[in-house]
Short mmCIF file of C-alpha atoms in Angstrom, two decimals:
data_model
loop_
_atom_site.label_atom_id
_atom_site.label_comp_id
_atom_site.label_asym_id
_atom_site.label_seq_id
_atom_site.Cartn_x
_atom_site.Cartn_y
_atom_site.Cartn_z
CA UNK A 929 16.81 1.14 8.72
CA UNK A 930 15.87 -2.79 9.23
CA UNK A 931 12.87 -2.78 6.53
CA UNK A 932 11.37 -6.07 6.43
CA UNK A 933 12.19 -6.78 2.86
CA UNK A 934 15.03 -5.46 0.55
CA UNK A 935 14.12 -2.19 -2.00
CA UNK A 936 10.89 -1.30 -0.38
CA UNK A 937 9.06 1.99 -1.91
CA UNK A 938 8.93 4.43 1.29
CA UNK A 939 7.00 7.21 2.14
CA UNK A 940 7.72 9.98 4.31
CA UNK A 941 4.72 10.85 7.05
CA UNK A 942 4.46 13.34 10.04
CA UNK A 943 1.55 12.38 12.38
CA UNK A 944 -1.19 16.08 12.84
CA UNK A 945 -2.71 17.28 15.65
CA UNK A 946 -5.89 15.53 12.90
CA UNK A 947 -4.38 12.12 12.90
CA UNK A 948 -4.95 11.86 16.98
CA UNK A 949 -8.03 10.38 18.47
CA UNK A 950 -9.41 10.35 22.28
CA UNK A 951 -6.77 8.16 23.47
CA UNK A 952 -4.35 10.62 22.72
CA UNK A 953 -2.57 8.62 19.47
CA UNK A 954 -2.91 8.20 15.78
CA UNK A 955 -6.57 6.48 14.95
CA UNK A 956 -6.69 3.53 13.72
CA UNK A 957 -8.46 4.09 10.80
CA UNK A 958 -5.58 6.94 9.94
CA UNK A 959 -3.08 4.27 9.20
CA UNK A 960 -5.62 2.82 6.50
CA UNK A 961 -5.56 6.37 4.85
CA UNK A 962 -1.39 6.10 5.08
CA UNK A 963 -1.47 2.59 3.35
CA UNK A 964 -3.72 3.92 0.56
CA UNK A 965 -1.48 6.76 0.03
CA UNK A 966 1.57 4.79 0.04
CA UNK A 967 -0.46 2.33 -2.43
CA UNK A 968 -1.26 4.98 -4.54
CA UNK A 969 2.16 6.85 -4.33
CA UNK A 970 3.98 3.46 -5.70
CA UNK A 971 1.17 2.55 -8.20
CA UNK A 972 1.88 6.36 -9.54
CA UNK A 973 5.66 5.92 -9.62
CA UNK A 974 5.33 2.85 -11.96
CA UNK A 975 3.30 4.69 -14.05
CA UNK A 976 0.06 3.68 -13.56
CA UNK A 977 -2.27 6.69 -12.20
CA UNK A 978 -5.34 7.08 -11.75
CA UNK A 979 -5.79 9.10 -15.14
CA UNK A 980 -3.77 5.64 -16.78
CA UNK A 981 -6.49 3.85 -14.62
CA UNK A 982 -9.66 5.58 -16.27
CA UNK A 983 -7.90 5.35 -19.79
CA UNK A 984 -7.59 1.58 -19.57
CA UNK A 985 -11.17 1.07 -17.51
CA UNK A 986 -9.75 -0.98 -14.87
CA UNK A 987 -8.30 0.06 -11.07
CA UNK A 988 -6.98 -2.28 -8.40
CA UNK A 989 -9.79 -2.12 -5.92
CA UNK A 990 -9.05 -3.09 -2.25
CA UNK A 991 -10.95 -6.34 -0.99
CA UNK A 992 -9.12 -6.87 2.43
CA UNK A 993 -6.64 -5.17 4.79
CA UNK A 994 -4.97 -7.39 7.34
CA UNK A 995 -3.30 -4.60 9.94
CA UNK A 996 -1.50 -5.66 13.15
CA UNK A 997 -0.90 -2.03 15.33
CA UNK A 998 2.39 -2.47 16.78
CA UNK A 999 2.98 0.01 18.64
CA UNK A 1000 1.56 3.60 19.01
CA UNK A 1001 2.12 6.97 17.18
CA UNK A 1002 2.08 10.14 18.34
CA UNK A 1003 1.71 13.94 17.16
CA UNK A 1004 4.78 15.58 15.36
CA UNK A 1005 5.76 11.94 15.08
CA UNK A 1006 7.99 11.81 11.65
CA UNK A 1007 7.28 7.92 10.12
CA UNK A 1008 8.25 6.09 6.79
CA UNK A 1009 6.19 3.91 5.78
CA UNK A 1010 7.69 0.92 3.26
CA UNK A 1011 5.52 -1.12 0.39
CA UNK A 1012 6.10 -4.25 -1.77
CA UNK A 1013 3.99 -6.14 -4.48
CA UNK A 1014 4.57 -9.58 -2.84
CA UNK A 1015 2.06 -11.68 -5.11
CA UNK A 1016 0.04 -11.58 -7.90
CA UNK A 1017 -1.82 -13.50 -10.60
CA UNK A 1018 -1.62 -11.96 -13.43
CA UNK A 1019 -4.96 -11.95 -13.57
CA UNK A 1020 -7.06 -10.34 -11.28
CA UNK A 1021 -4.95 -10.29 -7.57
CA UNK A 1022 -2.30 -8.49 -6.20
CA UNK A 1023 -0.97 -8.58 -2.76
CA UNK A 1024 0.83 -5.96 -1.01
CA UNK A 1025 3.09 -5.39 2.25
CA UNK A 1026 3.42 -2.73 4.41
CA UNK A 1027 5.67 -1.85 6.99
CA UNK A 1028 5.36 1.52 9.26
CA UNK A 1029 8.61 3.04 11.20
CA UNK A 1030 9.37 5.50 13.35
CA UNK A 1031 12.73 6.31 12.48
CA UNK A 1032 13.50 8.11 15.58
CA UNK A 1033 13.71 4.86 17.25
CA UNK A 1034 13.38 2.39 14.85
CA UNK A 1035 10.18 0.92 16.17
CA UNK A 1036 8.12 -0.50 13.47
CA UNK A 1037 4.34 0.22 14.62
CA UNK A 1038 2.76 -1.38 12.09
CA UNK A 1039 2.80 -4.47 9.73
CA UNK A 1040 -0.29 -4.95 6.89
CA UNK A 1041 -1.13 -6.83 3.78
CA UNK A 1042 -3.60 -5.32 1.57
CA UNK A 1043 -5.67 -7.61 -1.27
CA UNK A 1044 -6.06 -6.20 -4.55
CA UNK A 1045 -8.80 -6.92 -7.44
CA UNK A 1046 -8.60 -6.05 -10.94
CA UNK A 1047 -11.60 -4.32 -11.59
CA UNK A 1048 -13.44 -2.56 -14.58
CA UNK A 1049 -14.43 0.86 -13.53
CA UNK A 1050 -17.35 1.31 -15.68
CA UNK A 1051 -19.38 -1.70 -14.23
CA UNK A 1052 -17.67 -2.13 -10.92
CA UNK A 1053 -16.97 -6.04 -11.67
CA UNK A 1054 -13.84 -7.79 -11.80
CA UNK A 1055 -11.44 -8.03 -14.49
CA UNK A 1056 -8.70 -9.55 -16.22
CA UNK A 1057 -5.42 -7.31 -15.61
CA UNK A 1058 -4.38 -5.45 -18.93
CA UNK A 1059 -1.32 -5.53 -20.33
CA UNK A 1060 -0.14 -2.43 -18.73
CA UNK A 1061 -0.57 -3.71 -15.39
CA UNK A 1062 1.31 -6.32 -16.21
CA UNK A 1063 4.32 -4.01 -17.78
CA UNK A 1064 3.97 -1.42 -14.99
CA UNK A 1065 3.53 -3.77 -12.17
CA UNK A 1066 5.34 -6.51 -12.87
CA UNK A 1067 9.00 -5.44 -12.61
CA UNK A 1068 8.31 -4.42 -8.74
CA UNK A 1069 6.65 -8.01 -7.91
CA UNK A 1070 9.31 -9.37 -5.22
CA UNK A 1071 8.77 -12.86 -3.89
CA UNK A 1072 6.75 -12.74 -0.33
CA UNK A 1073 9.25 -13.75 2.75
CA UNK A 1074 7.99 -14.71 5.93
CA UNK A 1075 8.48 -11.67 8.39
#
């Protein structure tokens, strides 16, 4: 389908009659509850959930979302939207890609970069990245490419 990047992790999402605002398309802040999901979705398919993330005391918290709206989407739209782990430290960041399509017509409506810290959920602060994130996250790292 022209993703951005080879052996994204895709999502499949159909826009509701909820996802529309006044201006008669998807709200904004709707695609920030996709990318989340689509974060989420991936972290859970490399085994780290959120019952992984209480066990261990630490959760990738999100510090910044960089979104550029493409194009607009519309109700009963059907959209995939793509993720990659494109950076990381091994330490405390982790920087992820997204790219939204509308397969229909292969417009891509949205490109975003999310910011991840390692934090420790009891206190909040941030933290070193434990092994496991390491194990679990580190095979789907791929090297960032310009778009």
């Amino acid at each position: 389908m022209g993703w951005d990047r080879a052996t994204p992790f895709i999502i499949d999402l159909q826009v509701g009659a909820e996802d529309i605002d006044g201006l008669g398309h998807a709200n904004n802040a709707v695609y920030v509850t996709w990318l989340e999901r689509c974060a989420w979705r991936h972290s859970q398919r490399l085994g780290l959930d959120l019952v992984e993330y209480r066990r261990l005391d630490r959760a990738m918290a999100v510090v910044r979302h960089e979104i550029d709206y493409l194009a607009a989407a519309y109700e009963g739209d059907e959209l995939q939207l793509a993720t990659w782990i494109v950076d990381w430290d091994q330490r405390l960041k982790m920087t992820r890609h997204f790219q939204l399509k509308r397969p229909s017509d292969n417009a891509t409506l949205l490109r975003a970069q999310t910011t991840f810290v390692c934090i420790e959920l009891s206190t909040g602060k941030p933290k070193r990245m434990p092994a496991e994130f390491i194990e679990g996250y580190g095979p789907a790292i791929q090297i960032a490419e310009a778009i």
